[in-house]
CSV table of C-alpha atoms in Angstrom, one decimal:
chain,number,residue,atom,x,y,z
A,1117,UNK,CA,-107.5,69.1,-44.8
A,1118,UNK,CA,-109.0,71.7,-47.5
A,1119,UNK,CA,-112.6,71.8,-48.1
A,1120,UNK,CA,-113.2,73.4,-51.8
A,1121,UNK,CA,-117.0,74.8,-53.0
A,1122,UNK,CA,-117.7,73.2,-56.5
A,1123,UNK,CA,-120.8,74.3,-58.7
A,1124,UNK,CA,-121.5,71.2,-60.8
A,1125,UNK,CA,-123.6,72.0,-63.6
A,1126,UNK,CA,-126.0,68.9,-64.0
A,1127,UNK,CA,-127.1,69.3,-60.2
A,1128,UNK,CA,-126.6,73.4,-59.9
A,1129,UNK,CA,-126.4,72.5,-56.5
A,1130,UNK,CA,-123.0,73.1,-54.4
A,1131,UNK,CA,-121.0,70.0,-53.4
A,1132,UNK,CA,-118.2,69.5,-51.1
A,1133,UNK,CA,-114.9,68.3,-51.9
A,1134,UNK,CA,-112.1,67.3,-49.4
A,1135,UNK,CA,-108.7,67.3,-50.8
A,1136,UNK,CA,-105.7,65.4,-48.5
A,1137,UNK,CA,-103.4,67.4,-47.0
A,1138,UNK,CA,-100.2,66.4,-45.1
A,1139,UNK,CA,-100.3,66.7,-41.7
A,1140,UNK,CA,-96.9,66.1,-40.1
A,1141,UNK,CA,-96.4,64.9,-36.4
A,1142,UNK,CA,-95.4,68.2,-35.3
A,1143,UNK,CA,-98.5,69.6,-36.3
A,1144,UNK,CA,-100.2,66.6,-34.5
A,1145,UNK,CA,-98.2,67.7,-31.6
A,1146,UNK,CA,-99.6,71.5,-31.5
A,1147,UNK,CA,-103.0,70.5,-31.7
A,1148,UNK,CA,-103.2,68.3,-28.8
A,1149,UNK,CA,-100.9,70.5,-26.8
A,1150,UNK,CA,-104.0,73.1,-27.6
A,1151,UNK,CA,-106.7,70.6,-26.2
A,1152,UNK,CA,-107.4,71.0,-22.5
A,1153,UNK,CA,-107.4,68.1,-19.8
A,1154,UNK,CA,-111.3,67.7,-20.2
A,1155,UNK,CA,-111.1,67.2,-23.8
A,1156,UNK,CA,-108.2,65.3,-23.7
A,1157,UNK,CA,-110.2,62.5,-21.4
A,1158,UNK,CA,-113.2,62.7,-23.9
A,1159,UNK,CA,-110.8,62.2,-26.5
A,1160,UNK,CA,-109.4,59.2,-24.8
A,1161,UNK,CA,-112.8,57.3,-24.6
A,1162,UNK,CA,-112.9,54.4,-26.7
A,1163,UNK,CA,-116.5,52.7,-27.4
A,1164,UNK,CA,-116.1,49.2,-26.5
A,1165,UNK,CA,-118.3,47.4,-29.1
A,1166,UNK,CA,-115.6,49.3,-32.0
A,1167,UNK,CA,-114.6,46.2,-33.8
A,1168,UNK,CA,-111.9,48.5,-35.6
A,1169,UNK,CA,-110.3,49.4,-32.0
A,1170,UNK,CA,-107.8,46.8,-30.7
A,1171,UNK,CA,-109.0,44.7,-27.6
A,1172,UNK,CA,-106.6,46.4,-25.5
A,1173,UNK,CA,-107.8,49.7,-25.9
A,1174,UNK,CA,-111.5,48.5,-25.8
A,1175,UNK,CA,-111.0,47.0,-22.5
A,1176,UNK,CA,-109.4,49.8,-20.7
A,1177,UNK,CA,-110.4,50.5,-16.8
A,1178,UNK,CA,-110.1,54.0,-15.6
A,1179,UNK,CA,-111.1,54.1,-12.3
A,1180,UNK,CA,-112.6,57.7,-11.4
A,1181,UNK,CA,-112.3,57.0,-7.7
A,1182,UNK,CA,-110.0,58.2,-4.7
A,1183,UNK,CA,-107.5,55.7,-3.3
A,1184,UNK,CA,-108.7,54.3,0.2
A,1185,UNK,CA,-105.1,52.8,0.9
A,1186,UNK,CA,-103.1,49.6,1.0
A,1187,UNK,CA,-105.5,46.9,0.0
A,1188,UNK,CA,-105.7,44.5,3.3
A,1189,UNK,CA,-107.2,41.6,2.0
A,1190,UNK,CA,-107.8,39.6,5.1
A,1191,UNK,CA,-110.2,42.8,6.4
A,1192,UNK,CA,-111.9,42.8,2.9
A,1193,UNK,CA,-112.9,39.3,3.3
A,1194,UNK,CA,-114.1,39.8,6.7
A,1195,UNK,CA,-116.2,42.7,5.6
A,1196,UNK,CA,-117.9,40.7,2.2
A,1197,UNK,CA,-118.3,37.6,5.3
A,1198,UNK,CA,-120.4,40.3,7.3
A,1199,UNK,CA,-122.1,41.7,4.6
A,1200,UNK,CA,-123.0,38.2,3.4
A,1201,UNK,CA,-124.2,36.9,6.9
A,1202,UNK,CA,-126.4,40.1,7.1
A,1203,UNK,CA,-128.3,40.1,3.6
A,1204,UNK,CA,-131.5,38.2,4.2
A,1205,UNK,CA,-132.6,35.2,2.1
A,1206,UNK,CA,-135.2,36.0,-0.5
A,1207,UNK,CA,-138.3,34.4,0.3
A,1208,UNK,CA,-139.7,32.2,-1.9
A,1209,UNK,CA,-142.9,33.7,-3.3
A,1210,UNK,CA,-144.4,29.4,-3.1
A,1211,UNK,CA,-143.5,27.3,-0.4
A,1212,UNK,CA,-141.5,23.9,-1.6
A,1213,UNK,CA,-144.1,20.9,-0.9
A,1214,UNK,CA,-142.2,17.2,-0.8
A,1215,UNK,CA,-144.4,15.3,-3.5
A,1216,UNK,CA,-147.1,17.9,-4.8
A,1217,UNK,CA,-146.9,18.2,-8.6
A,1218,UNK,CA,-147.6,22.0,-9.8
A,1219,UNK,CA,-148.9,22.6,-13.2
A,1220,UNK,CA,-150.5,20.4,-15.6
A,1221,UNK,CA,-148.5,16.6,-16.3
A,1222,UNK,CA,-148.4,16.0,-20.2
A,1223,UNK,CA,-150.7,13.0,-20.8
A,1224,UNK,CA,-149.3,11.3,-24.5
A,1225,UNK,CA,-152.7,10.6,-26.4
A,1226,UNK,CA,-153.7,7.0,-27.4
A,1227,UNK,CA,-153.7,7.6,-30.7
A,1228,UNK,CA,-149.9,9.6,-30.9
A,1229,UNK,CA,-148.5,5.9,-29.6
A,1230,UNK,CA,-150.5,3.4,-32.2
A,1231,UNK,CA,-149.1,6.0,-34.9
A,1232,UNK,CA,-145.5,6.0,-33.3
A,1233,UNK,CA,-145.2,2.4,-33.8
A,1234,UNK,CA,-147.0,1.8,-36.8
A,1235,UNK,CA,-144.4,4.3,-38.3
A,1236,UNK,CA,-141.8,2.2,-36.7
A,1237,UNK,CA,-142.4,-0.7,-38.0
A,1238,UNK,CA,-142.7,0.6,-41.7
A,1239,UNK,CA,-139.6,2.3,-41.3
A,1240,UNK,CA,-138.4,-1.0,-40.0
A,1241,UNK,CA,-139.7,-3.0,-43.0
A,1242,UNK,CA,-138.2,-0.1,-45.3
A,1243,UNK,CA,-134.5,-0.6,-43.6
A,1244,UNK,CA,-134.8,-4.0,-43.8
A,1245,UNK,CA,-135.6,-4.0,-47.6
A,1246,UNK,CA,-133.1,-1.4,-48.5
A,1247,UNK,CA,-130.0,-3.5,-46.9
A,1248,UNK,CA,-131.4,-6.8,-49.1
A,1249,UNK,CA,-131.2,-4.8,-52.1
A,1250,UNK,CA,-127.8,-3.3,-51.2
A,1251,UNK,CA,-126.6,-6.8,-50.3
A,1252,UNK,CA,-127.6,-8.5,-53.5
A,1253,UNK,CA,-125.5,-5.2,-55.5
A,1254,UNK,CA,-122.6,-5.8,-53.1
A,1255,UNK,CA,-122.9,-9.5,-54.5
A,1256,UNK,CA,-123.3,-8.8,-58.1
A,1257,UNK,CA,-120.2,-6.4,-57.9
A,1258,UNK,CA,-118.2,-8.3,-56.3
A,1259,UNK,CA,-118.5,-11.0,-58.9
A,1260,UNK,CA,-118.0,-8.6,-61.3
A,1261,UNK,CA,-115.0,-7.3,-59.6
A,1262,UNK,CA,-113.3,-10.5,-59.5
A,1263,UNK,CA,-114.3,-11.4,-63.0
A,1264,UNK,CA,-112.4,-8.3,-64.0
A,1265,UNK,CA,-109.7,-8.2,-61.8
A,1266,UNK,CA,-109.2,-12.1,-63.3
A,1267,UNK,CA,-109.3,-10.6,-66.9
A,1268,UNK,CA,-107.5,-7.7,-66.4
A,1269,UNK,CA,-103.9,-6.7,-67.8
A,1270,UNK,CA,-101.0,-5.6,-66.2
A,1271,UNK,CA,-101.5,-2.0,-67.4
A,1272,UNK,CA,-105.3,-2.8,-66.0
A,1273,UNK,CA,-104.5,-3.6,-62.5
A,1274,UNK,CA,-102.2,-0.5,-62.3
A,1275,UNK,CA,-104.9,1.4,-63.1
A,1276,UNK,CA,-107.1,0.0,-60.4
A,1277,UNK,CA,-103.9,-0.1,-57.8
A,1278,UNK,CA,-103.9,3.9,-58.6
A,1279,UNK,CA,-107.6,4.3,-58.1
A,1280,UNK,CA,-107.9,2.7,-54.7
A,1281,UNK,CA,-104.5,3.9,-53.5
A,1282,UNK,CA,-101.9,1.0,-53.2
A,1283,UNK,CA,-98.8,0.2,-54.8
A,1284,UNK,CA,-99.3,-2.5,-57.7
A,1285,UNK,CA,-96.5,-5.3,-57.7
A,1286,UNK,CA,-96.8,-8.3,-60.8
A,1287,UNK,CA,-94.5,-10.5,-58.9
A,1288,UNK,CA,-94.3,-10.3,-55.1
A,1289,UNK,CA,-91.8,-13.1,-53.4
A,1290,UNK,CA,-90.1,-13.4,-50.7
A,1291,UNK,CA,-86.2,-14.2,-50.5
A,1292,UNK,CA,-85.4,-17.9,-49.4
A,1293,UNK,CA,-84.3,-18.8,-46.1
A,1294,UNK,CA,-80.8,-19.7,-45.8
A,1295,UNK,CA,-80.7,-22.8,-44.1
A,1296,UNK,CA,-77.2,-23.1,-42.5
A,1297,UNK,CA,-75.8,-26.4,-41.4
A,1298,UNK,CA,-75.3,-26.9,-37.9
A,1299,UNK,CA,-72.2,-26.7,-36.0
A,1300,UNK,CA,-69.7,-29.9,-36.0
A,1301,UNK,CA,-69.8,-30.5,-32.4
A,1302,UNK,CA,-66.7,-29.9,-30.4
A,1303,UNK,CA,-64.7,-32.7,-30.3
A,1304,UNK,CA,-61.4,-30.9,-28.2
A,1305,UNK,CA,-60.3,-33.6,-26.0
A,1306,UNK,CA,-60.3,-32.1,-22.4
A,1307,UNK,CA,-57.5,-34.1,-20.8
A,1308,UNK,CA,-55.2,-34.0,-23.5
A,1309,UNK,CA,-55.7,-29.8,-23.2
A,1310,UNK,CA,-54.7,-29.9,-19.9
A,1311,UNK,CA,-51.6,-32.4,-20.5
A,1312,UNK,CA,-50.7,-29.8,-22.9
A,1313,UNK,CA,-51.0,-26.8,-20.9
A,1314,UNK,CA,-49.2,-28.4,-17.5
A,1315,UNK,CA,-46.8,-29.7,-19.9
A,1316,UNK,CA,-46.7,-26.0,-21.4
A,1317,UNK,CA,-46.6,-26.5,-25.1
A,1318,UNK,CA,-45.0,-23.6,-27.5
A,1319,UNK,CA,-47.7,-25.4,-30.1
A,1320,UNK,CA,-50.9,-24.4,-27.8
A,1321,UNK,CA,-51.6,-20.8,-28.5
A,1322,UNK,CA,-55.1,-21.4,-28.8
A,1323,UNK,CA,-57.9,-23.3,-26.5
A,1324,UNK,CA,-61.6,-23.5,-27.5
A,1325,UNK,CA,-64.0,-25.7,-25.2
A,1326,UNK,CA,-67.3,-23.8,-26.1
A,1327,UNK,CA,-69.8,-26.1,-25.9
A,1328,UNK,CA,-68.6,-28.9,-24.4
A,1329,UNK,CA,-70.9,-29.7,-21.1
A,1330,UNK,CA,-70.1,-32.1,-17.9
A,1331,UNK,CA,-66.3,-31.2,-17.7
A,1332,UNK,CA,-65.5,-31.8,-13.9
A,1333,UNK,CA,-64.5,-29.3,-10.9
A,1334,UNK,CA,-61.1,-31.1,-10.8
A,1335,UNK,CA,-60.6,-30.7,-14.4
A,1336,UNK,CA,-61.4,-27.4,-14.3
A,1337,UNK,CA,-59.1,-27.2,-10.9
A,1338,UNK,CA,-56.1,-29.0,-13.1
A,1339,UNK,CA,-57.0,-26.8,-16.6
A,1340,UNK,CA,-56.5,-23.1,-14.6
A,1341,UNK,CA,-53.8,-24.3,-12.3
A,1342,UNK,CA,-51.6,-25.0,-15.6
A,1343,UNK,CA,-52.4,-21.7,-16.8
A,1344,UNK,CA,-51.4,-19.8,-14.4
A,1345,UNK,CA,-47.9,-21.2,-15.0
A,1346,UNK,CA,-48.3,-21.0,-18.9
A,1347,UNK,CA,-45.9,-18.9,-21.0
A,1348,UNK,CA,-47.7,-19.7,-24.3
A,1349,UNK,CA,-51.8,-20.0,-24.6
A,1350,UNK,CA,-53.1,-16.8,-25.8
A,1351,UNK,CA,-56.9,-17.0,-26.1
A,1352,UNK,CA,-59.3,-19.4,-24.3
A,1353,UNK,CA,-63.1,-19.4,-25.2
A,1354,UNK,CA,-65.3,-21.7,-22.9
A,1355,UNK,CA,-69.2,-20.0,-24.1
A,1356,UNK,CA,-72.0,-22.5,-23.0
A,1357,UNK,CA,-69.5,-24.6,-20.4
A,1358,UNK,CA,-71.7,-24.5,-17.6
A,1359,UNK,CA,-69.2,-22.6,-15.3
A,1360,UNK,CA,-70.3,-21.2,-12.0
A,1361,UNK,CA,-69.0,-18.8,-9.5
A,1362,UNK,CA,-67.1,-21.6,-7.9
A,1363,UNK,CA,-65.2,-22.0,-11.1
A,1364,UNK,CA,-65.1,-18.3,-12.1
A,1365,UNK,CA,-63.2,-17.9,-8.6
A,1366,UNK,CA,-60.4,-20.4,-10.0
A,1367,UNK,CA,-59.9,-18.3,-13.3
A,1368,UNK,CA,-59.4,-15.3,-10.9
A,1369,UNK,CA,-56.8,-16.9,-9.1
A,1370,UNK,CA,-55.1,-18.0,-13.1
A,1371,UNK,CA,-55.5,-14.2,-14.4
A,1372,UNK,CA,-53.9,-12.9,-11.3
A,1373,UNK,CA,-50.3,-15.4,-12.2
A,1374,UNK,CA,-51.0,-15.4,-15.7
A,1375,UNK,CA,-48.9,-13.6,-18.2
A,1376,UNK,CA,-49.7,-14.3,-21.5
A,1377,UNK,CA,-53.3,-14.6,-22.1
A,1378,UNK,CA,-54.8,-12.1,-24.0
A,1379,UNK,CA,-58.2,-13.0,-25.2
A,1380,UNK,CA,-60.7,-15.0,-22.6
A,1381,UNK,CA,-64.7,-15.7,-23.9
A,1382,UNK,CA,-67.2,-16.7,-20.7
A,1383,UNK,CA,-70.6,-15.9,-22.9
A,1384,UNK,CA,-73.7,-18.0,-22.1
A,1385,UNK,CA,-73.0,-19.2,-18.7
A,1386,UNK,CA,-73.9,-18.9,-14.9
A,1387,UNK,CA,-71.5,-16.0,-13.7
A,1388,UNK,CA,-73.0,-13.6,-11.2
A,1389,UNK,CA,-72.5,-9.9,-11.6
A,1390,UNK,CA,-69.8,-9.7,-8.5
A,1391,UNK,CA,-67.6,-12.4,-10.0
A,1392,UNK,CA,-67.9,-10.2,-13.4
A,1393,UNK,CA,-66.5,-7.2,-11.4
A,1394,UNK,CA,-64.1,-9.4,-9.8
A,1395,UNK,CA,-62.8,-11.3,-13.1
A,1396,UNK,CA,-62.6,-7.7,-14.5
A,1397,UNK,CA,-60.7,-6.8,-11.2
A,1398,UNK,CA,-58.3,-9.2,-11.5
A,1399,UNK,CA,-57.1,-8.5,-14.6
A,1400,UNK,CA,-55.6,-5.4,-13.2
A,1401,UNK,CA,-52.5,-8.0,-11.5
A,1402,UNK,CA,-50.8,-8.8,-14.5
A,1403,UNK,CA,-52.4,-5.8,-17.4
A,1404,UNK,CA,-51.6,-8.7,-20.2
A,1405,UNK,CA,-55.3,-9.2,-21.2
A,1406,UNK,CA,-56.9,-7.1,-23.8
A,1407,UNK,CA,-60.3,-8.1,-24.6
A,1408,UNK,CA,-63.0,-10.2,-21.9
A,1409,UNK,CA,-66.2,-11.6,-23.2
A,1410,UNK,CA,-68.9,-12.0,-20.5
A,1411,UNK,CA,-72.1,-11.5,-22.4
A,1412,UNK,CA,-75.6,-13.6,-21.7
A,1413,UNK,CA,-75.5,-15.3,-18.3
A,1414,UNK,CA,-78.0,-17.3,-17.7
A,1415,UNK,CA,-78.5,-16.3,-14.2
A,1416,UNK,CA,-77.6,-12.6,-14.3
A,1417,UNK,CA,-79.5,-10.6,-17.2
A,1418,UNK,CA,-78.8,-7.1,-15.5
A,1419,UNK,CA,-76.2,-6.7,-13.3
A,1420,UNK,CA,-78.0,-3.5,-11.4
A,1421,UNK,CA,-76.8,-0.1,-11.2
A,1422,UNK,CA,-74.0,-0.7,-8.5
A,1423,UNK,CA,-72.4,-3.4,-10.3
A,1424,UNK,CA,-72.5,-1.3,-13.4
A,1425,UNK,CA,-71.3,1.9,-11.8
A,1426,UNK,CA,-68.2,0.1,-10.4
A,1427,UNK,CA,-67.4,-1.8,-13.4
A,1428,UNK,CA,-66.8,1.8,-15.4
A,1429,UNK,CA,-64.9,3.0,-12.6
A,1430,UNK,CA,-62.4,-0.1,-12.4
A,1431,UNK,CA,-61.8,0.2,-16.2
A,1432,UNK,CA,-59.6,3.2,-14.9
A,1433,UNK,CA,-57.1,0.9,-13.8
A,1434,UNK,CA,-57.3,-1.9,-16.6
A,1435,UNK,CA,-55.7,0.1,-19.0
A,1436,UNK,CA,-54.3,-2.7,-20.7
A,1437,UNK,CA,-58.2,-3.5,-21.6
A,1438,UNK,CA,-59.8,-2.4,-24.9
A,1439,UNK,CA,-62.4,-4.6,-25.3
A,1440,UNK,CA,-65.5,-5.6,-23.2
A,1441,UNK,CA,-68.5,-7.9,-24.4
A,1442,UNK,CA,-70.6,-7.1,-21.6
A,1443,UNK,CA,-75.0,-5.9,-21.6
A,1444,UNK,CA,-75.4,-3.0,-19.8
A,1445,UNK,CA,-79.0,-1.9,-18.6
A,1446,UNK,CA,-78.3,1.6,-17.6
A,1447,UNK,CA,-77.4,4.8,-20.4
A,1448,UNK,CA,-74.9,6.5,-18.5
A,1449,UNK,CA,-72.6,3.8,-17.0
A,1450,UNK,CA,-72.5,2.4,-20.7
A,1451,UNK,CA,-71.2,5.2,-21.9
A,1452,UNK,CA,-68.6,5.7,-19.2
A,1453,UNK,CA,-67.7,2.3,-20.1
A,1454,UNK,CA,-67.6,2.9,-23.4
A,1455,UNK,CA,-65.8,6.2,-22.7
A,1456,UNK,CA,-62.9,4.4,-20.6
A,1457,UNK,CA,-62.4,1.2,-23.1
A,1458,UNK,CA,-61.7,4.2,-26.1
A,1459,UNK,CA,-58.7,6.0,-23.6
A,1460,UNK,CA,-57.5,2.5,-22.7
A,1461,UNK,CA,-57.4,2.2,-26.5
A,1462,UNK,CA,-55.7,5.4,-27.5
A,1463,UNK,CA,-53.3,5.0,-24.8
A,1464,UNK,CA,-52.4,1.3,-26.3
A,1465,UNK,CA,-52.2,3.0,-30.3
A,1466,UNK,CA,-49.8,5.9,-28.6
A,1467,UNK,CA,-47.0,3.2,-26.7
A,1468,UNK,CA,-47.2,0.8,-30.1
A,1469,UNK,CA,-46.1,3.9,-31.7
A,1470,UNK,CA,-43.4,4.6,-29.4
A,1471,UNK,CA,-42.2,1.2,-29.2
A,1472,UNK,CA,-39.5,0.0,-31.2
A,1473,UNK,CA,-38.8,-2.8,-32.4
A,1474,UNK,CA,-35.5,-4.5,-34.8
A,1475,UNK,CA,-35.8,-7.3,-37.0
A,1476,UNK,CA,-33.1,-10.0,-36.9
A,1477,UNK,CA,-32.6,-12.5,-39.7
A,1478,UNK,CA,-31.0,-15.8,-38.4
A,1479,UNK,CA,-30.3,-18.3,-40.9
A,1480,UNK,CA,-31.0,-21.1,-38.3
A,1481,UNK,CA,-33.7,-20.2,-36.6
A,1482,UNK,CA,-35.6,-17.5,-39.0
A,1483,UNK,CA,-36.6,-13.8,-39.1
A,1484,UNK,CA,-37.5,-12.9,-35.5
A,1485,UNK,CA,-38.9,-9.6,-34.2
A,1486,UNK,CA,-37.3,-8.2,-30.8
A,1487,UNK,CA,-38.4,-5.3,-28.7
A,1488,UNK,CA,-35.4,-2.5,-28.2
């Protein structure tokens, strides 16, 4: 810092003028290095109602007394206990009287309380007045509002859609319903299907008896004891057929001789989760079916974490499996599940592309595709 004399001529008087200077940090450095302890302290004072100092310089403690030791806290709080217990109570100065009233008790004058509700009931008489005349202008506008808005144009009613906020649409409809005819009922003949499956038929590839209610236990007994001896039927859907554990117990016993089906659809009966995990089990015997629909019994919505956990753990050893149609309450056992069905899958894609297979034309019989 420089400070310069001037001599302004309008004022003949002398004025100061401070030119900046550069001050480095070095310089900075010398000068408090020349400062003593005492003025350093002074120096480090901060006044605590500066609104230009940080808070965490106003707020600094420095505490000017000597250390009396390790704090013991449990011989502090004896000590504030004694202190506490020996510091009389003040006295008061008047003695607390049960029911004597001290001072004087406001009285409201007669004439405040006819004014009070004289002004209430003109205010009254005013409100009520007021909301007739705003009711007969909400009448008149909404009349005119629906005049208008029954005049209006297209380009009109946009207008208005854009002034109160909502999305203007000429012609609003909604799509039709499909209405779908029903279902033929199913008219499968269950006797002749279980002639045809004892008898073993090369024609039966395919069985569907969904629907079809009041089929007996020994038919059922007769239909699954063919199976197991089948060499031909391929898929067998029986949703909505009333089939119990009792029955469920028989088509364990098929799947465990049966070597050719590959797709079997249970949905919509009255399985209980341990014949699920047994049916799924017992697929292991023969590994020849691929996909098991099992979805919607009636008397087992969720099969409970147990069930669940072992059902993704048996998947391990149904390889052959790659598809479940199973509801699954719990996160991580589905994804297990769905985790183990994907491997079971890859595996499958991985030995079709190692297999190999030759095609022989017969003039007799056909084209026919053999395994090598």
């Amino acid at each position: 810092m420089k400070i310069v004399e001037t001599n302004r001529p309008k004022t003949n008087k002398l004025a100061l003028e401070i030119s900046p200077m550069k001050v480095s940090l070095e310089d900075v450095d010398e000068l408090i290095a020349s400062l003593s302890a005492a003025e350093i302290e002074e120096l480090a004072l901060v006044d605590p109602d500066d609104s230009s100092m940080p808070p965490s310089m106003r707020c600094l403690y420095n505490c000017e007394k000597d250390a009396t030791g390790d704090i013991d806290r449990s011989a502090m709080l004896r000590d504030l206990h004694e202190k506490a217990v020996k510091t009389p109570d003040i006295e008061d100065q008047v003695k607390f009287v049960p029911g004597l009233l001290r001072g004087k008790k406001f009285v409201p004058k007669e004439d405040d309380t006819i004014n009070l509700k004289e002004d209430m009931s003109e205010n009254a008489a005013q409100m009520d007045e007021i909301q007739d005349v705003e009711l007969s202008t909400l009448l008149e506008n909404a009349a005119e509002y629906d005049e208008y808005i029954a005049n209006a144009t297209d380009l009109e009613l946009r207008e208005v859609a854009d002034i109160l906020g909502l999305t203007y649409q000429n012609d609003c409809l909604a799509t039709e319903l499909k209405r779908y005819p029903d279902p033929p009922p199913n008219d499968s003949n269950v006797n002749e299907i279980i002639q045809r499956v004892q008898s073993n038929d090369p024609d039966l590839i395919e069985i569907n008896l969904n629907n079809i209610k009041g089929i007996g236990a020994t038919q059922w007994q007769k239909l699954f004891d063919g199976l197991a001896k089948n060499d031909h039927v391929e898929s067998l859907t029986a949703a909505n057929c009333d089939i119990s554990d009792t029955i469920a117990q028989l088509i364990c016993e098929c799947l465990h001789a049966n070597q050719s089906l590959r797709f079997l659809t249970l949905d919509s009966n009255s399985i209980s989760g341990e014949m699920i995990l047994k049916l799924i089990q017992a697929t292991s015997q023969r590994k020849t079916l691929e996909e098991l629909r099992v979805s919607n019994q009636l008397n087992c919505k969720y099969l409970g974490n147990r069930i669940e956990t072992e059902i993704s753990q048996v998947l391990s050893e149904t390889q052959q499996l790659v598809k479940l149609g199973l509801t699954m309450e719990f996160r991580d056992t589905l994804n297990r599940t769905a985790v183990q069905l994907q491997r079971n899958l890859d595996q499958r894609r991985q030995t079709e592309q190692q297999k190999k297979v030759t095609l022989r034309l017969d003039r007799t019989k056909g084209p026919t595709i053999e395994d090598e």
